[in-house]
Short mmCIF file of C-alpha atoms and ligand atoms in Angstrom, two decimals:
data_model
loop_
_atom_site.label_atom_id
_atom_site.label_comp_id
_atom_site.label_asym_id
_atom_site.label_seq_id
_atom_site.Cartn_x
_atom_site.Cartn_y
_atom_site.Cartn_z
CA MET A 118 53.43 70.93 -50.81
CA SER A 119 50.42 69.06 -52.09
CA LYS A 120 47.87 69.70 -54.77
CA ILE A 121 44.66 69.47 -52.83
CA ALA A 122 41.03 69.75 -53.85
CA PHE A 123 38.71 70.74 -51.15
CA ILE A 124 34.91 70.19 -51.58
CA GLY A 125 32.60 71.87 -49.06
CA LEU A 126 33.61 75.48 -47.86
CA GLY A 127 31.07 76.00 -45.02
CA VAL A 128 31.39 76.88 -41.34
CA MET A 129 34.02 74.22 -41.10
CA GLY A 130 35.54 73.67 -44.49
CA LEU A 131 36.37 77.25 -45.19
CA PRO A 132 38.68 77.47 -42.13
CA MET A 133 39.97 74.13 -42.79
CA ALA A 134 40.90 74.85 -46.44
CA LYS A 135 42.44 78.43 -45.48
CA ASN A 136 44.62 76.59 -42.98
CA LEU A 137 45.94 74.40 -45.67
CA VAL A 138 46.65 77.44 -47.97
CA ALA A 139 48.46 79.03 -45.09
CA ARG A 140 50.60 75.84 -44.83
CA GLY A 141 51.79 76.37 -48.46
CA HIS A 142 49.55 73.85 -50.20
CA ASP A 143 48.18 74.44 -53.62
CA VAL A 144 44.39 74.28 -52.80
CA HIS A 145 41.54 74.06 -55.14
CA GLY A 146 38.32 74.88 -53.43
CA ALA A 147 34.64 74.16 -54.72
CA ASP A 148 31.39 74.91 -53.13
CA LEU A 149 27.93 75.62 -54.41
CA SER A 150 28.06 79.04 -52.56
CA GLY A 151 29.78 81.94 -54.48
CA THR A 152 30.24 83.86 -51.05
CA ALA A 153 32.31 80.86 -49.65
CA ARG A 154 34.36 80.58 -52.96
CA ALA A 155 35.21 84.33 -52.74
CA GLN A 156 36.27 83.92 -49.21
CA LEU A 157 38.53 81.09 -50.01
CA ALA A 158 40.01 83.02 -53.16
CA GLU A 159 40.83 85.88 -51.05
CA ALA A 160 42.96 83.65 -48.99
CA GLY A 161 44.90 82.63 -52.15
CA ALA A 162 43.39 79.39 -53.36
CA LYS A 163 41.85 78.58 -56.68
CA VAL A 164 38.13 78.15 -56.49
CA CYS A 165 35.37 77.04 -58.85
CA GLU A 166 31.84 75.63 -58.81
CA PRO A 167 31.73 71.96 -57.96
CA GLU A 168 30.80 70.94 -61.56
CA GLN A 169 33.89 72.60 -62.80
CA LEU A 170 36.48 71.08 -60.68
CA ASP A 171 39.22 69.46 -62.60
CA LEU A 172 40.83 66.54 -60.41
CA ALA A 173 43.64 65.96 -62.81
CA GLY A 174 47.00 65.98 -60.97
CA ILE A 175 45.12 66.34 -57.67
CA GLU A 176 46.96 64.37 -54.90
CA ILE A 177 44.50 64.65 -51.96
CA ILE A 178 40.70 65.37 -51.94
CA VAL A 179 39.22 66.54 -48.63
CA THR A 180 35.26 66.66 -48.44
CA MET A 181 33.61 68.63 -45.73
CA LEU A 182 29.74 68.33 -46.46
CA PRO A 183 26.55 68.31 -44.43
CA SER A 184 25.17 65.05 -45.15
CA GLY A 185 25.63 61.33 -46.42
CA ALA A 186 23.21 62.19 -49.42
CA ILE A 187 25.43 65.16 -50.58
CA VAL A 188 28.63 63.23 -50.02
CA LYS A 189 27.17 60.20 -52.04
CA SER A 190 26.22 62.61 -54.92
CA VAL A 191 29.70 64.51 -54.94
CA PHE A 192 31.47 61.03 -54.99
CA SER A 193 29.40 59.52 -57.80
CA ASP A 194 29.18 62.83 -59.96
CA ILE A 195 32.66 64.38 -59.39
CA ILE A 196 35.13 62.34 -57.58
CA LEU A 197 34.73 58.76 -58.89
CA PRO A 198 34.62 59.96 -62.59
CA ARG A 199 37.38 62.45 -62.33
CA ALA A 200 40.05 61.56 -59.62
CA GLU A 201 43.17 59.80 -60.79
CA PRO A 202 44.01 56.34 -59.27
CA GLY A 203 46.06 56.67 -56.10
CA THR A 204 44.39 59.93 -55.04
CA LEU A 205 43.94 60.07 -51.20
CA VAL A 206 40.32 60.97 -50.45
CA VAL A 207 39.71 62.12 -47.03
CA ASP A 208 35.99 62.61 -46.05
CA CYS A 209 35.78 64.75 -42.88
CA SER A 210 31.98 65.19 -42.95
CA SER A 211 30.10 63.49 -40.17
CA ILE A 212 27.69 61.12 -42.19
CA ASP A 213 25.99 57.72 -42.00
CA LEU A 214 27.84 54.35 -41.84
CA ASP A 215 26.24 52.86 -45.01
CA THR A 216 27.52 55.77 -47.23
CA THR A 217 30.86 55.75 -45.74
CA LYS A 218 31.24 51.99 -46.53
CA GLN A 219 29.91 52.44 -49.92
CA ILE A 220 32.10 55.34 -50.90
CA ALA A 221 35.14 53.43 -49.70
CA LYS A 222 34.29 50.31 -51.61
CA ASP A 223 33.55 52.40 -54.64
CA GLY A 224 36.78 54.47 -54.37
CA ALA A 225 38.77 51.34 -53.93
CA ALA A 226 37.38 49.93 -57.05
CA LYS A 227 38.68 53.01 -58.89
CA GLY A 228 42.03 52.77 -57.17
CA LEU A 229 41.33 55.59 -54.72
CA ILE A 230 42.35 55.36 -51.10
CA VAL A 231 39.39 56.68 -49.10
CA LEU A 232 39.26 57.47 -45.33
CA ASP A 233 36.70 58.66 -43.09
CA SER A 234 37.98 61.22 -40.82
CA PRO A 235 35.19 63.20 -39.10
CA VAL A 236 36.30 65.97 -36.90
CA SER A 237 35.73 67.53 -33.60
CA GLY A 238 36.51 71.07 -32.41
CA GLY A 239 34.53 73.53 -34.25
CA PRO A 240 35.59 76.27 -36.59
CA GLU A 241 37.98 77.73 -33.91
CA ALA A 242 39.99 74.66 -34.00
CA ALA A 243 39.56 74.07 -37.79
CA GLY A 244 41.31 77.25 -38.63
CA SER A 245 44.38 76.53 -36.73
CA GLY A 246 44.58 72.96 -37.65
CA LYS A 247 43.99 71.82 -34.06
CA LEU A 248 40.90 69.66 -34.73
CA SER A 249 40.54 66.06 -33.20
CA LEU A 250 40.34 63.38 -35.85
CA MET A 251 38.30 60.20 -35.69
CA VAL A 252 39.72 57.91 -38.43
CA GLY A 253 38.40 54.84 -40.02
CA ALA A 254 40.63 53.34 -42.75
CA THR A 255 43.18 50.40 -43.37
CA PRO A 256 46.33 50.70 -41.59
CA GLU A 257 48.02 51.26 -44.94
CA ALA A 258 45.74 54.12 -45.87
CA PHE A 259 46.27 55.68 -42.49
CA GLU A 260 49.92 55.67 -42.87
CA LYS A 261 49.50 57.34 -46.25
CA ALA A 262 47.30 59.98 -44.83
CA LYS A 263 49.17 60.88 -41.54
CA ASP A 264 51.10 63.69 -43.12
CA ILE A 265 48.04 65.64 -44.26
CA LEU A 266 45.79 64.45 -41.33
CA SER A 267 48.49 65.95 -38.88
CA GLN A 268 47.95 69.37 -40.73
CA ILE A 269 44.27 69.35 -40.33
CA GLY A 270 44.12 67.95 -36.77
CA ALA A 271 46.17 68.23 -33.62
CA LYS A 272 45.15 64.70 -32.45
CA MET A 273 44.13 61.74 -34.64
CA SER A 274 43.05 58.43 -33.63
CA LEU A 275 42.57 55.32 -36.05
CA PHE A 276 39.55 53.43 -34.56
CA GLY A 277 39.48 50.71 -37.28
CA ASP A 278 38.27 49.87 -40.86
CA ASN A 279 36.28 52.51 -42.93
CA GLY A 280 33.27 53.45 -40.96
CA ALA A 281 35.03 53.19 -37.53
CA GLY A 282 35.64 56.89 -37.58
CA GLN A 283 32.04 57.70 -38.21
CA VAL A 284 31.04 55.57 -35.18
CA ALA A 285 33.41 57.25 -32.98
CA LYS A 286 32.14 60.67 -34.07
CA ALA A 287 28.51 59.67 -33.36
CA CYS A 288 29.36 58.27 -29.87
CA HIS A 289 31.33 61.58 -29.21
CA ASN A 290 28.45 63.87 -30.40
CA MET A 291 25.89 61.96 -28.47
CA ILE A 292 28.02 63.03 -25.29
CA VAL A 293 28.20 66.61 -26.51
CA GLY A 294 24.22 66.58 -27.18
CA ILE A 295 23.64 65.13 -23.85
CA THR A 296 26.11 67.42 -22.06
CA ALA A 297 24.49 70.53 -23.76
CA LEU A 298 20.94 69.73 -22.49
CA GLY A 299 22.56 69.38 -18.96
CA VAL A 300 24.48 72.63 -19.03
CA TYR A 301 21.60 74.60 -20.53
CA GLU A 302 19.01 73.08 -18.10
CA GLY A 303 21.46 74.25 -15.15
CA PHE A 304 21.63 77.67 -16.64
CA ALA A 305 17.99 77.86 -17.11
CA LEU A 306 17.34 76.86 -13.37
CA ALA A 307 19.96 79.31 -12.26
CA LYS A 308 18.42 82.20 -14.12
CA ALA A 309 14.79 81.15 -13.04
CA CYS A 310 16.15 81.26 -9.28
CA GLY A 311 17.43 84.82 -9.79
CA LEU A 312 21.21 84.07 -10.13
CA ASP A 313 23.49 86.18 -12.36
CA ALA A 314 24.59 84.13 -15.42
CA ALA A 315 27.92 85.52 -15.79
CA GLN A 316 28.71 84.64 -12.04
CA PHE A 317 27.31 81.33 -12.47
CA TYR A 318 29.32 80.63 -15.70
CA GLU A 319 32.67 81.63 -13.71
CA LEU A 320 31.80 79.33 -10.88
CA CYS A 321 31.06 76.37 -13.34
CA ASN A 322 34.04 77.17 -15.53
CA GLY A 323 36.36 76.63 -12.48
CA ALA A 324 34.49 73.86 -10.88
CA ALA A 325 33.24 70.23 -11.67
CA ALA A 326 30.59 71.54 -14.13
CA GLN A 327 33.38 72.62 -16.56
CA SER A 328 33.03 71.16 -20.13
CA TRP A 329 33.70 72.19 -23.67
CA VAL A 330 30.09 73.06 -24.28
CA LEU A 331 30.10 75.43 -21.16
CA HIS A 332 33.33 77.10 -22.34
CA ASN A 333 32.63 77.27 -26.03
CA ARG A 334 28.84 77.50 -26.10
CA CYS A 335 27.74 79.15 -23.16
CA PRO A 336 23.98 79.63 -23.70
CA GLU A 337 23.32 83.07 -22.07
CA PRO A 338 23.96 86.00 -24.60
CA GLY A 339 26.84 88.40 -23.49
CA VAL A 340 28.55 86.09 -21.04
CA VAL A 341 31.09 84.71 -23.49
CA PRO A 342 31.66 87.20 -26.13
CA ALA A 343 32.83 84.82 -28.71
CA ALA A 344 30.20 82.35 -28.15
CA PRO A 345 27.20 82.04 -30.74
CA ALA A 346 24.73 83.18 -28.17
CA SER A 347 26.37 86.50 -28.16
CA HIS A 348 25.93 86.69 -31.87
CA ASP A 349 22.12 85.76 -32.22
CA TYR A 350 23.13 82.26 -32.18
CA ALA A 351 24.75 82.17 -35.68
CA PRO A 352 26.48 78.88 -35.88
CA GLY A 353 28.92 77.53 -34.62
CA PHE A 354 27.62 74.11 -34.94
CA ALA A 355 24.01 74.29 -36.44
CA ALA A 356 21.20 72.63 -34.52
CA GLY A 357 20.47 70.65 -37.76
CA LEU A 358 23.76 69.18 -37.87
CA MET A 359 23.50 68.39 -34.05
CA SER A 360 20.18 66.58 -34.68
CA LYS A 361 21.58 64.57 -37.68
CA ASP A 362 24.42 63.40 -35.43
CA LEU A 363 22.19 62.37 -32.47
CA GLY A 364 20.17 60.48 -35.10
CA LEU A 365 23.29 58.87 -36.39
CA ALA A 366 24.13 57.88 -32.62
CA GLN A 367 20.77 56.28 -32.23
CA ALA A 368 21.04 54.35 -35.52
CA ALA A 369 24.55 53.06 -34.00
CA ALA A 370 22.87 52.26 -30.66
CA LYS A 371 20.05 50.30 -32.66
CA SER A 372 22.55 48.17 -34.68
CA ALA A 373 24.53 47.44 -31.46
CA ASN A 374 21.26 46.50 -29.76
CA LEU A 375 22.07 48.90 -26.80
CA ASP A 376 19.43 51.39 -25.16
CA THR A 377 20.90 54.84 -24.82
CA PRO A 378 17.98 56.71 -23.21
CA PHE A 379 19.73 60.00 -22.48
CA GLY A 380 21.01 59.95 -26.26
CA ALA A 381 17.43 59.19 -27.27
CA GLU A 382 15.95 61.98 -25.29
CA ALA A 383 18.68 64.27 -26.69
CA ALA A 384 17.89 63.16 -30.24
CA SER A 385 14.22 63.63 -29.70
CA ARG A 386 14.73 67.23 -28.20
CA PHE A 387 16.94 68.43 -30.99
CA ALA A 388 14.66 66.77 -33.73
CA LYS A 389 11.76 68.81 -32.10
CA PHE A 390 13.70 72.02 -31.94
CA CYS A 391 14.59 71.79 -35.69
CA ALA A 392 11.18 70.67 -36.66
CA ASP A 393 9.90 74.06 -35.01
CA GLY A 394 12.01 75.96 -37.49
CA ASN A 395 15.28 76.30 -35.58
CA ALA A 396 17.78 74.07 -37.54
CA ALA A 397 19.95 76.91 -38.89
CA TYR A 398 20.79 78.47 -35.45
CA ASP A 399 23.71 77.20 -33.22
CA PHE A 400 22.68 74.37 -31.21
CA SER A 401 23.11 76.40 -28.09
CA ALA A 402 19.94 78.23 -29.08
CA ILE A 403 17.89 75.21 -27.67
CA PHE A 404 18.47 77.19 -24.27
CA ARG A 405 15.81 79.43 -25.22
CA THR A 406 13.16 76.72 -25.25
CA MET A 407 14.04 76.16 -21.57
CA GLN A 408 13.17 79.40 -20.01
CA THR A 409 9.54 79.38 -20.01
CA ASN A 410 7.93 78.24 -16.82
CA ALA A 411 5.75 74.81 -17.20
P1 NAD B 532 27.92 74.04 -43.30
O1 NAD B 532 26.47 73.87 -43.74
O2 NAD B 532 28.37 75.34 -42.92
O3 NAD B 532 28.81 73.76 -44.77
C1 NAD B 532 28.42 72.85 -45.77
C2 NAD B 532 29.10 73.49 -47.05
O4 NAD B 532 28.86 72.51 -48.09
C3 NAD B 532 28.38 74.64 -47.60
O5 NAD B 532 28.96 75.82 -47.79
C4 NAD B 532 27.46 74.29 -48.75
O6 NAD B 532 27.20 75.26 -49.71
C5 NAD B 532 28.44 73.17 -49.32
N1 NAD B 532 27.86 72.20 -50.17
C6 NAD B 532 26.56 71.62 -50.02
N2 NAD B 532 26.31 70.85 -51.10
C7 NAD B 532 27.42 70.78 -51.82
C8 NAD B 532 27.81 70.14 -53.15
N3 NAD B 532 26.93 69.52 -53.65
N4 NAD B 532 29.06 70.49 -53.51
C9 NAD B 532 29.87 71.42 -52.91
N5 NAD B 532 29.42 72.06 -51.85
C10 NAD B 532 28.28 71.61 -51.17
O7 NAD B 532 28.19 72.88 -42.59
P2 NAD B 532 29.48 72.66 -41.42
O8 NAD B 532 29.12 73.24 -40.25
O9 NAD B 532 30.73 73.23 -42.07
O10 NAD B 532 29.75 71.18 -41.41
C11 NAD B 532 30.06 70.41 -42.43
C12 NAD B 532 30.30 68.96 -41.66
O11 NAD B 532 31.07 68.98 -40.64
C13 NAD B 532 29.03 68.33 -41.34
O12 NAD B 532 29.08 66.80 -41.69
C14 NAD B 532 28.96 68.48 -39.66
O13 NAD B 532 28.19 67.48 -39.24
C15 NAD B 532 30.52 68.34 -39.57
N6 NAD B 532 31.11 69.23 -38.32
C16 NAD B 532 30.64 70.36 -38.04
C17 NAD B 532 31.15 71.11 -37.01
C18 NAD B 532 30.73 72.52 -36.60
O14 NAD B 532 31.21 73.03 -35.53
N7 NAD B 532 30.12 73.28 -37.46
C19 NAD B 532 32.07 70.53 -36.13
C20 NAD B 532 32.36 69.15 -36.52
C21 NAD B 532 31.91 68.33 -37.56
#
């Protein structure tokens, strides 16, 4: 059993923290949201506001936050001044490379062992410890973190030094964003041609058009009962976060001097969707923009 601080109890962080409680760890959760804190407390964890978080004796800190700017401020205001040397810090947020490298450097200067370990799998996999983890760390840090990582995720892969996990995540989510547009455009066309959406889903699911997006984020309400589309597109994975990740992929493409036109198109489509006031919906809600005839 480890003494773990978990910062960021949102759509992903809450089920991840609950999973660690269920595995017998002494979890101390922190979030700005009182509702999120209450939900984790109900599962048996200690909770507090971020400013109140005491990191004395904490062996592992996990962060699961929405953006690089927030991760940076949580590091500088809470983690760096309060964590004890030797503490393992696992940032599971999907954020930019510069922030990731900076927090690793600042953490190392204070004797902390910092890893980037963004995740794939959604809240479903978060609650059962079945996420896929893309890790950036030194081999020594990865070795030290393997035990806790294996309780967060069913699959983990060390891609290289700090930042390499974030690059893998950006490339991965560029595939998810592009796939989503393909799947949803196919559904929009099927519907416009008068096909039954549920029948079309069954066909695709057992055929070459099968994908994680199709199975978990089918865009037509009522076809897959657990999908966000069947719950007024509540996230799931918010369109704002998808847009952020597609932007990070474009930044990676620019620094690698590679044109990624499908990725660029997906980034621009999701950016517009968010600018139109839809950032808080699940990304599958972009389907609703595809159903009006040009
Ligand atoms: P979310 O917005 O649901 O949760 C973020 C949580 O952080 C919120 O509860 C918020 O109150 C809290 N928070 C914000 N600022 C804080 C601060 N200063 N101190 C403490 N808590 C603070 O987001 P999410 O969907 O859980 O995603 C979290 C991260 O995981 C993002 O980087 C996202 O890109 C990534 N991710 C999400 C999914 C998904 O399916 N939702 C999948 C993989 C990766």
